[in-house]
């Protein structure tokens, strides 16, 4: 008896269609785009409106909790440039809010920690 073969999922041809991606992004040039990078955090400020594009409505639904632009791009299976264009439109209409990711606090100087430890030991 032969084991069943696994078949690789085929990519949806509609997702990689350049014409579809152009229609989604419109005629926005590089100057009008918001300065977003892969780690910029995005959170929805409102529910999708009936006039939103389906991709924008999907962004608003998945961004109820903060997500990075890279995560949004991965969840929607859209290129980063397309996602930034969609996010720029949503930022302009104030349906989303973006911010730089929180940077982990830097560790205090080792000598300071040692001085505190020695001071506590002397007590």
PDB file of C-alpha atoms in Angstrom:
ATOM      1  CA  UNK A   1       0.000   0.000   0.000  1.00  0.00           C
ATOM      2  CA  UNK A   2       1.368   3.408  -0.930  1.00  0.00           C
ATOM      3  CA  UNK A   3       1.304   6.331   1.454  1.00  0.00           C
ATOM      4  CA  UNK A   4      -0.751   9.300   0.275  1.00  0.00           C
ATOM      5  CA  UNK A   5       1.299  11.974  -1.447  1.00  0.00           C
ATOM      6  CA  UNK A   6       1.312  15.475  -0.124  1.00  0.00           C
ATOM      7  CA  UNK A   7       0.514  18.079  -2.682  1.00  0.00           C
ATOM      8  CA  UNK A   8       1.971  21.520  -2.485  1.00  0.00           C
ATOM      9  CA  UNK A   9      -0.579  24.291  -2.422  1.00  0.00           C
ATOM     10  CA  UNK A  10      -0.529  26.372  -5.546  1.00  0.00           C
ATOM     11  CA  UNK A  11      -0.386  30.116  -5.163  1.00  0.00           C
ATOM     12  CA  UNK A  12      -3.535  31.960  -6.053  1.00  0.00           C
ATOM     13  CA  UNK A  13      -2.848  33.536  -9.471  1.00  0.00           C
ATOM     14  CA  UNK A  14      -5.058  36.498  -8.580  1.00  0.00           C
ATOM     15  CA  UNK A  15      -2.718  37.451  -5.724  1.00  0.00           C
ATOM     16  CA  UNK A  16       0.307  37.816  -7.983  1.00  0.00           C
ATOM     17  CA  UNK A  17      -1.466  39.557 -10.846  1.00  0.00           C
ATOM     18  CA  UNK A  18       0.341  42.889 -11.437  1.00  0.00           C
ATOM     19  CA  UNK A  19      -2.801  44.517 -12.816  1.00  0.00           C
ATOM     20  CA  UNK A  20      -4.747  43.654  -9.678  1.00  0.00           C
ATOM     21  CA  UNK A  21      -1.987  45.049  -7.474  1.00  0.00           C
ATOM     22  CA  UNK A  22      -1.975  48.291  -9.511  1.00  0.00           C
ATOM     23  CA  UNK A  23      -5.738  48.629  -9.092  1.00  0.00           C
ATOM     24  CA  UNK A  24      -5.433  48.096  -5.338  1.00  0.00           C
ATOM     25  CA  UNK A  25      -2.733  50.727  -4.898  1.00  0.00           C
ATOM     26  CA  UNK A  26      -4.154  53.280  -7.331  1.00  0.00           C
ATOM     27  CA  UNK A  27      -1.888  55.890  -8.813  1.00  0.00           C
ATOM     28  CA  UNK A  28      -0.104  56.827  -5.606  1.00  0.00           C
ATOM     29  CA  UNK A  29       3.493  57.793  -6.263  1.00  0.00           C
ATOM     30  CA  UNK A  30       6.354  57.312  -3.802  1.00  0.00           C
ATOM     31  CA  UNK A  31       6.137  60.909  -2.527  1.00  0.00           C
ATOM     32  CA  UNK A  32       2.652  60.513  -1.069  1.00  0.00           C
ATOM     33  CA  UNK A  33       3.400  57.404   0.962  1.00  0.00           C
ATOM     34  CA  UNK A  34       3.730  57.427   4.720  1.00  0.00           C
ATOM     35  CA  UNK A  35       7.128  56.541   6.102  1.00  0.00           C
ATOM     36  CA  UNK A  36       6.446  52.976   7.218  1.00  0.00           C
ATOM     37  CA  UNK A  37       8.954  50.187   7.636  1.00  0.00           C
ATOM     38  CA  UNK A  38       8.572  46.482   8.350  1.00  0.00           C
ATOM     39  CA  UNK A  39       8.485  46.896  12.134  1.00  0.00           C
ATOM     40  CA  UNK A  40       6.091  49.851  12.321  1.00  0.00           C
ATOM     41  CA  UNK A  41       3.169  48.884  14.534  1.00  0.00           C
ATOM     42  CA  UNK A  42      -0.362  49.481  13.241  1.00  0.00           C
ATOM     43  CA  UNK A  43      -3.631  49.404  15.181  1.00  0.00           C
ATOM     44  CA  UNK A  44      -7.159  50.012  13.895  1.00  0.00           C
ATOM     45  CA  UNK A  45      -9.047  52.996  15.265  1.00  0.00           C
ATOM     46  CA  UNK A  46     -12.423  52.168  13.707  1.00  0.00           C
ATOM     47  CA  UNK A  47     -14.419  49.417  12.067  1.00  0.00           C
ATOM     48  CA  UNK A  48     -14.334  49.031   8.272  1.00  0.00           C
ATOM     49  CA  UNK A  49     -16.704  51.320   6.409  1.00  0.00           C
ATOM     50  CA  UNK A  50     -18.812  50.124   3.478  1.00  0.00           C
ATOM     51  CA  UNK A  51     -16.684  52.214   1.105  1.00  0.00           C
ATOM     52  CA  UNK A  52     -13.388  50.536   2.086  1.00  0.00           C
ATOM     53  CA  UNK A  53     -11.632  48.288  -0.385  1.00  0.00           C
ATOM     54  CA  UNK A  54     -11.743  44.615   0.641  1.00  0.00           C
ATOM     55  CA  UNK A  55      -8.017  44.656   1.422  1.00  0.00           C
ATOM     56  CA  UNK A  56      -8.379  47.752   3.591  1.00  0.00           C
ATOM     57  CA  UNK A  57     -11.331  46.183   5.411  1.00  0.00           C
ATOM     58  CA  UNK A  58      -9.192  43.085   6.026  1.00  0.00           C
ATOM     59  CA  UNK A  59      -6.430  45.279   7.477  1.00  0.00           C
ATOM     60  CA  UNK A  60      -8.898  46.967   9.823  1.00  0.00           C
ATOM     61  CA  UNK A  61     -10.251  43.606  10.972  1.00  0.00           C
ATOM     62  CA  UNK A  62      -6.864  42.019  11.679  1.00  0.00           C
ATOM     63  CA  UNK A  63      -5.393  45.148  13.295  1.00  0.00           C
ATOM     64  CA  UNK A  64      -7.758  45.277  16.263  1.00  0.00           C
ATOM     65  CA  UNK A  65      -4.628  44.389  18.232  1.00  0.00           C
ATOM     66  CA  UNK A  66      -1.339  45.999  17.163  1.00  0.00           C
ATOM     67  CA  UNK A  67       0.461  44.256  14.297  1.00  0.00           C
ATOM     68  CA  UNK A  68       3.634  45.099  12.423  1.00  0.00           C
ATOM     69  CA  UNK A  69       3.549  45.976   8.747  1.00  0.00           C
ATOM     70  CA  UNK A  70       5.480  42.764   8.032  1.00  0.00           C
ATOM     71  CA  UNK A  71       2.796  40.685   9.775  1.00  0.00           C
ATOM     72  CA  UNK A  72       0.023  42.449   7.871  1.00  0.00           C
ATOM     73  CA  UNK A  73       1.846  41.796   4.604  1.00  0.00           C
ATOM     74  CA  UNK A  74       2.234  38.117   5.486  1.00  0.00           C
ATOM     75  CA  UNK A  75      -1.375  37.636   6.627  1.00  0.00           C
ATOM     76  CA  UNK A  76      -2.754  39.253   3.477  1.00  0.00           C
ATOM     77  CA  UNK A  77      -0.179  37.662   1.148  1.00  0.00           C
ATOM     78  CA  UNK A  78       0.498  41.043  -0.408  1.00  0.00           C
ATOM     79  CA  UNK A  79       3.851  42.699  -1.156  1.00  0.00           C
ATOM     80  CA  UNK A  80       5.187  45.237   1.348  1.00  0.00           C
ATOM     81  CA  UNK A  81       4.847  48.094  -1.172  1.00  0.00           C
ATOM     82  CA  UNK A  82       1.152  47.344  -1.721  1.00  0.00           C
ATOM     83  CA  UNK A  83       0.496  47.119   2.016  1.00  0.00           C
ATOM     84  CA  UNK A  84       2.238  50.462   2.649  1.00  0.00           C
ATOM     85  CA  UNK A  85       0.081  52.058  -0.019  1.00  0.00           C
ATOM     86  CA  UNK A  86      -3.089  50.697   1.593  1.00  0.00           C
ATOM     87  CA  UNK A  87      -1.899  51.769   5.039  1.00  0.00           C
ATOM     88  CA  UNK A  88      -1.134  55.279   3.752  1.00  0.00           C
ATOM     89  CA  UNK A  89      -4.750  55.634   2.620  1.00  0.00           C
ATOM     90  CA  UNK A  90      -6.002  54.364   5.975  1.00  0.00           C
ATOM     91  CA  UNK A  91      -3.690  56.753   7.844  1.00  0.00           C
ATOM     92  CA  UNK A  92      -4.984  59.674   5.782  1.00  0.00           C
ATOM     93  CA  UNK A  93      -8.571  58.841   6.744  1.00  0.00           C
ATOM     94  CA  UNK A  94      -7.510  58.248  10.382  1.00  0.00           C
ATOM     95  CA  UNK A  95      -8.907  54.712  10.425  1.00  0.00           C
ATOM     96  CA  UNK A  96      -5.584  53.383  11.738  1.00  0.00           C
ATOM     97  CA  UNK A  97      -2.784  54.651  13.925  1.00  0.00           C
ATOM     98  CA  UNK A  98       0.874  53.783  13.482  1.00  0.00           C
ATOM     99  CA  UNK A  99       3.876  54.090  15.737  1.00  0.00           C
ATOM    100  CA  UNK A 100       7.443  52.920  15.921  1.00  0.00           C
ATOM    101  CA  UNK A 101       7.878  49.712  17.906  1.00  0.00           C
ATOM    102  CA  UNK A 102       8.737  49.981  21.562  1.00  0.00           C
ATOM    103  CA  UNK A 103      12.459  49.676  22.027  1.00  0.00           C
ATOM    104  CA  UNK A 104      13.580  47.423  24.789  1.00  0.00           C
ATOM    105  CA  UNK A 105      15.150  49.416  27.571  1.00  0.00           C
ATOM    106  CA  UNK A 106      18.913  49.282  27.587  1.00  0.00           C
ATOM    107  CA  UNK A 107      20.503  47.418  30.443  1.00  0.00           C
ATOM    108  CA  UNK A 108      22.047  49.529  33.184  1.00  0.00           C
ATOM    109  CA  UNK A 109      25.796  49.738  33.473  1.00  0.00           C
ATOM    110  CA  UNK A 110      27.364  46.684  35.116  1.00  0.00           C
ATOM    111  CA  UNK A 111      29.465  48.814  37.467  1.00  0.00           C
ATOM    112  CA  UNK A 112      26.314  50.527  38.745  1.00  0.00           C
ATOM    113  CA  UNK A 113      24.674  47.164  39.447  1.00  0.00           C
ATOM    114  CA  UNK A 114      27.784  45.955  41.280  1.00  0.00           C
ATOM    115  CA  UNK A 115      27.890  49.124  43.390  1.00  0.00           C
ATOM    116  CA  UNK A 116      24.232  48.665  44.342  1.00  0.00           C
ATOM    117  CA  UNK A 117      24.823  45.011  45.167  1.00  0.00           C
ATOM    118  CA  UNK A 118      27.831  45.823  47.377  1.00  0.00           C
ATOM    119  CA  UNK A 119      25.869  48.576  49.102  1.00  0.00           C
ATOM    120  CA  UNK A 120      23.024  46.164  49.837  1.00  0.00           C
ATOM    121  CA  UNK A 121      25.453  43.552  51.173  1.00  0.00           C
ATOM    122  CA  UNK A 122      26.921  46.076  53.622  1.00  0.00           C
ATOM    123  CA  UNK A 123      23.493  46.758  55.147  1.00  0.00           C
TER     124      UNK A 123
END
